[in-house]
Amino acid sequence: MSRSEFIAVTALILFGAFVLGWIASWLVHRVARPARADMSELDRMAQQLHEAEDQRDAANAALQEREAALTARLAGTQAELRAAMEGLRDSRTEVEELRDYIEQALARR
């Protein structure tokens, strides 16, 4: 076998391997390609996913709004509690002063 015959045979073998690989790849892609029904199912699932994400975003926004309202309400309630406690403290002090005054007034008689 001469050198040129060897090169030609090798080229034919490599070309045949290339063609067989291309045909195998084409068959795999043809078989593995999703059908139109599967594509419509994937589109429907993608639409549901987008809707679920929108609902999640709306729920998060509502949650943050509710949390802000409750935080403001809590701050107001705490301020009212502090004011009530100060009023109670002042009342107790005044009651003690009145008791002392009454005891001193009764002691003078």
PDB file of C-alpha atoms in Angstrom:
ATOM      1  CA  MET A   1       0.000   0.000   0.000  1.00  0.00           C
ATOM      2  CA  SER A   2       1.501   3.271  -1.083  1.00  0.00           C
ATOM      3  CA  ARG A   3       1.513   6.442   0.877  1.00  0.00           C
ATOM      4  CA  SER A   4      -1.230   8.108  -1.225  1.00  0.00           C
ATOM      5  CA  GLU A   5      -3.479   5.016  -0.896  1.00  0.00           C
ATOM      6  CA  PHE A   6      -2.975   5.032   2.866  1.00  0.00           C
ATOM      7  CA  ILE A   7      -3.915   8.739   3.056  1.00  0.00           C
ATOM      8  CA  ALA A   8      -7.030   8.156   0.901  1.00  0.00           C
ATOM      9  CA  VAL A   9      -8.184   5.188   3.010  1.00  0.00           C
ATOM     10  CA  THR A  10      -7.574   7.110   6.230  1.00  0.00           C
ATOM     11  CA  ALA A  11      -9.481  10.118   4.852  1.00  0.00           C
ATOM     12  CA  LEU A  12     -12.416   7.883   3.844  1.00  0.00           C
ATOM     13  CA  ILE A  13     -12.485   6.236   7.283  1.00  0.00           C
ATOM     14  CA  LEU A  14     -12.410   9.627   9.048  1.00  0.00           C
ATOM     15  CA  PHE A  15     -15.131  10.997   6.721  1.00  0.00           C
ATOM     16  CA  GLY A  16     -17.265   7.895   7.390  1.00  0.00           C
ATOM     17  CA  ALA A  17     -16.821   8.355  11.153  1.00  0.00           C
ATOM     18  CA  PHE A  18     -17.804  12.017  10.795  1.00  0.00           C
ATOM     19  CA  VAL A  19     -20.943  11.129   8.828  1.00  0.00           C
ATOM     20  CA  LEU A  20     -21.922   8.382  11.312  1.00  0.00           C
ATOM     21  CA  GLY A  21     -21.416  10.819  14.223  1.00  0.00           C
ATOM     22  CA  TRP A  22     -23.480  13.496  12.508  1.00  0.00           C
ATOM     23  CA  ILE A  23     -26.303  11.003  11.790  1.00  0.00           C
ATOM     24  CA  ALA A  24     -26.214   9.753  15.402  1.00  0.00           C
ATOM     25  CA  SER A  25     -26.335  13.334  16.709  1.00  0.00           C
ATOM     26  CA  TRP A  26     -29.260  14.172  14.413  1.00  0.00           C
ATOM     27  CA  LEU A  27     -31.160  11.061  15.619  1.00  0.00           C
ATOM     28  CA  VAL A  28     -30.548  11.859  19.268  1.00  0.00           C
ATOM     29  CA  HIS A  29     -31.777  15.436  18.829  1.00  0.00           C
ATOM     30  CA  ARG A  30     -34.767  14.244  16.821  1.00  0.00           C
ATOM     31  CA  VAL A  31     -35.774  11.734  19.511  1.00  0.00           C
ATOM     32  CA  ALA A  32     -34.952  13.954  22.509  1.00  0.00           C
ATOM     33  CA  ARG A  33     -36.707  17.066  21.163  1.00  0.00           C
ATOM     34  CA  PRO A  34     -39.845  17.816  23.169  1.00  0.00           C
ATOM     35  CA  ALA A  35     -43.148  17.388  21.398  1.00  0.00           C
ATOM     36  CA  ARG A  36     -45.524  20.297  20.827  1.00  0.00           C
ATOM     37  CA  ALA A  37     -47.759  19.045  23.652  1.00  0.00           C
ATOM     38  CA  ASP A  38     -44.760  19.059  25.980  1.00  0.00           C
ATOM     39  CA  MET A  39     -43.886  22.585  24.899  1.00  0.00           C
ATOM     40  CA  SER A  40     -47.408  23.795  25.633  1.00  0.00           C
ATOM     41  CA  GLU A  41     -47.202  22.098  29.036  1.00  0.00           C
ATOM     42  CA  LEU A  42     -43.873  23.846  29.697  1.00  0.00           C
ATOM     43  CA  ASP A  43     -45.398  27.185  28.651  1.00  0.00           C
ATOM     44  CA  ARG A  44     -48.342  26.604  31.000  1.00  0.00           C
ATOM     45  CA  MET A  45     -45.998  25.724  33.866  1.00  0.00           C
ATOM     46  CA  ALA A  46     -43.894  28.840  33.169  1.00  0.00           C
ATOM     47  CA  GLN A  47     -47.049  30.981  33.251  1.00  0.00           C
ATOM     48  CA  GLN A  48     -48.089  29.409  36.574  1.00  0.00           C
ATOM     49  CA  LEU A  49     -44.619  30.064  37.946  1.00  0.00           C
ATOM     50  CA  HIS A  50     -44.840  33.739  36.993  1.00  0.00           C
ATOM     51  CA  GLU A  51     -48.278  33.998  38.600  1.00  0.00           C
ATOM     52  CA  ALA A  52     -46.979  32.336  41.767  1.00  0.00           C
ATOM     53  CA  GLU A  53     -44.058  34.768  41.878  1.00  0.00           C
ATOM     54  CA  ASP A  54     -46.442  37.709  41.480  1.00  0.00           C
ATOM     55  CA  GLN A  55     -48.601  36.367  44.313  1.00  0.00           C
ATOM     56  CA  ARG A  56     -45.525  35.902  46.491  1.00  0.00           C
ATOM     57  CA  ASP A  57     -44.410  39.472  45.810  1.00  0.00           C
ATOM     58  CA  ALA A  58     -47.901  40.774  46.632  1.00  0.00           C
ATOM     59  CA  ALA A  59     -47.959  38.732  49.855  1.00  0.00           C
ATOM     60  CA  ASN A  60     -44.527  40.067  50.845  1.00  0.00           C
ATOM     61  CA  ALA A  61     -45.660  43.637  50.203  1.00  0.00           C
ATOM     62  CA  ALA A  62     -48.814  43.095  52.275  1.00  0.00           C
ATOM     63  CA  LEU A  63     -46.742  41.521  55.044  1.00  0.00           C
ATOM     64  CA  GLN A  64     -44.343  44.459  55.137  1.00  0.00           C
ATOM     65  CA  GLU A  65     -47.237  46.914  55.168  1.00  0.00           C
ATOM     66  CA  ARG A  66     -48.930  45.029  58.010  1.00  0.00           C
ATOM     67  CA  GLU A  67     -45.662  44.818  59.930  1.00  0.00           C
ATOM     68  CA  ALA A  68     -45.129  48.576  59.586  1.00  0.00           C
ATOM     69  CA  ALA A  69     -48.677  49.246  60.823  1.00  0.00           C
ATOM     70  CA  LEU A  70     -48.222  46.937  63.810  1.00  0.00           C
ATOM     71  CA  THR A  71     -44.859  48.495  64.630  1.00  0.00           C
ATOM     72  CA  ALA A  72     -46.430  51.961  64.632  1.00  0.00           C
ATOM     73  CA  ARG A  73     -49.316  50.713  66.755  1.00  0.00           C
ATOM     74  CA  LEU A  74     -46.897  49.117  69.222  1.00  0.00           C
ATOM     75  CA  ALA A  75     -44.916  52.344  69.498  1.00  0.00           C
ATOM     76  CA  GLY A  76     -48.123  54.263  70.216  1.00  0.00           C
ATOM     77  CA  THR A  77     -49.213  51.737  72.819  1.00  0.00           C
ATOM     78  CA  GLN A  78     -45.812  51.875  74.510  1.00  0.00           C
ATOM     79  CA  ALA A  79     -45.986  55.675  74.632  1.00  0.00           C
ATOM     80  CA  GLU A  80     -49.444  55.471  76.223  1.00  0.00           C
ATOM     81  CA  LEU A  81     -48.145  52.937  78.745  1.00  0.00           C
ATOM     82  CA  ARG A  82     -45.231  55.199  79.701  1.00  0.00           C
ATOM     83  CA  ALA A  83     -47.620  58.129  80.142  1.00  0.00           C
ATOM     84  CA  ALA A  84     -49.961  56.017  82.272  1.00  0.00           C
ATOM     85  CA  MET A  85     -47.076  54.775  84.424  1.00  0.00           C
ATOM     86  CA  GLU A  86     -45.848  58.342  84.974  1.00  0.00           C
ATOM     87  CA  GLY A  87     -49.385  59.406  85.907  1.00  0.00           C
ATOM     88  CA  LEU A  88     -49.646  56.490  88.338  1.00  0.00           C
ATOM     89  CA  ARG A  89     -46.281  57.352  89.854  1.00  0.00           C
ATOM     90  CA  ASP A  90     -47.349  60.996  90.296  1.00  0.00           C
ATOM     91  CA  SER A  91     -50.652  59.879  91.842  1.00  0.00           C
ATOM     92  CA  ARG A  92     -48.870  57.604  94.305  1.00  0.00           C
ATOM     93  CA  THR A  93     -46.559  60.437  95.300  1.00  0.00           C
ATOM     94  CA  GLU A  94     -49.519  62.759  95.784  1.00  0.00           C
ATOM     95  CA  VAL A  95     -51.355  60.115  97.849  1.00  0.00           C
ATOM     96  CA  GLU A  96     -48.312  59.703 100.101  1.00  0.00           C
ATOM     97  CA  GLU A  97     -48.062  63.457 100.541  1.00  0.00           C
ATOM     98  CA  LEU A  98     -51.763  63.679 101.426  1.00  0.00           C
ATOM     99  CA  ARG A  99     -51.426  60.828 103.921  1.00  0.00           C
ATOM    100  CA  ASP A 100     -48.487  62.547 105.567  1.00  0.00           C
ATOM    101  CA  TYR A 101     -50.439  65.815 105.680  1.00  0.00           C
ATOM    102  CA  ILE A 102     -53.508  64.119 107.164  1.00  0.00           C
ATOM    103  CA  GLU A 103     -51.398  62.302 109.760  1.00  0.00           C
ATOM    104  CA  GLN A 104     -49.708  65.560 110.750  1.00  0.00           C
ATOM    105  CA  ALA A 105     -53.069  67.354 110.901  1.00  0.00           C
ATOM    106  CA  LEU A 106     -54.514  64.612 113.105  1.00  0.00           C
ATOM    107  CA  ALA A 107     -51.405  64.591 115.287  1.00  0.00           C
ATOM    108  CA  ARG A 108     -51.770  68.369 115.990  1.00  0.00           C
ATOM    109  CA  ARG A 109     -55.288  67.993 117.354  1.00  0.00           C
TER     110      ARG A 109
END
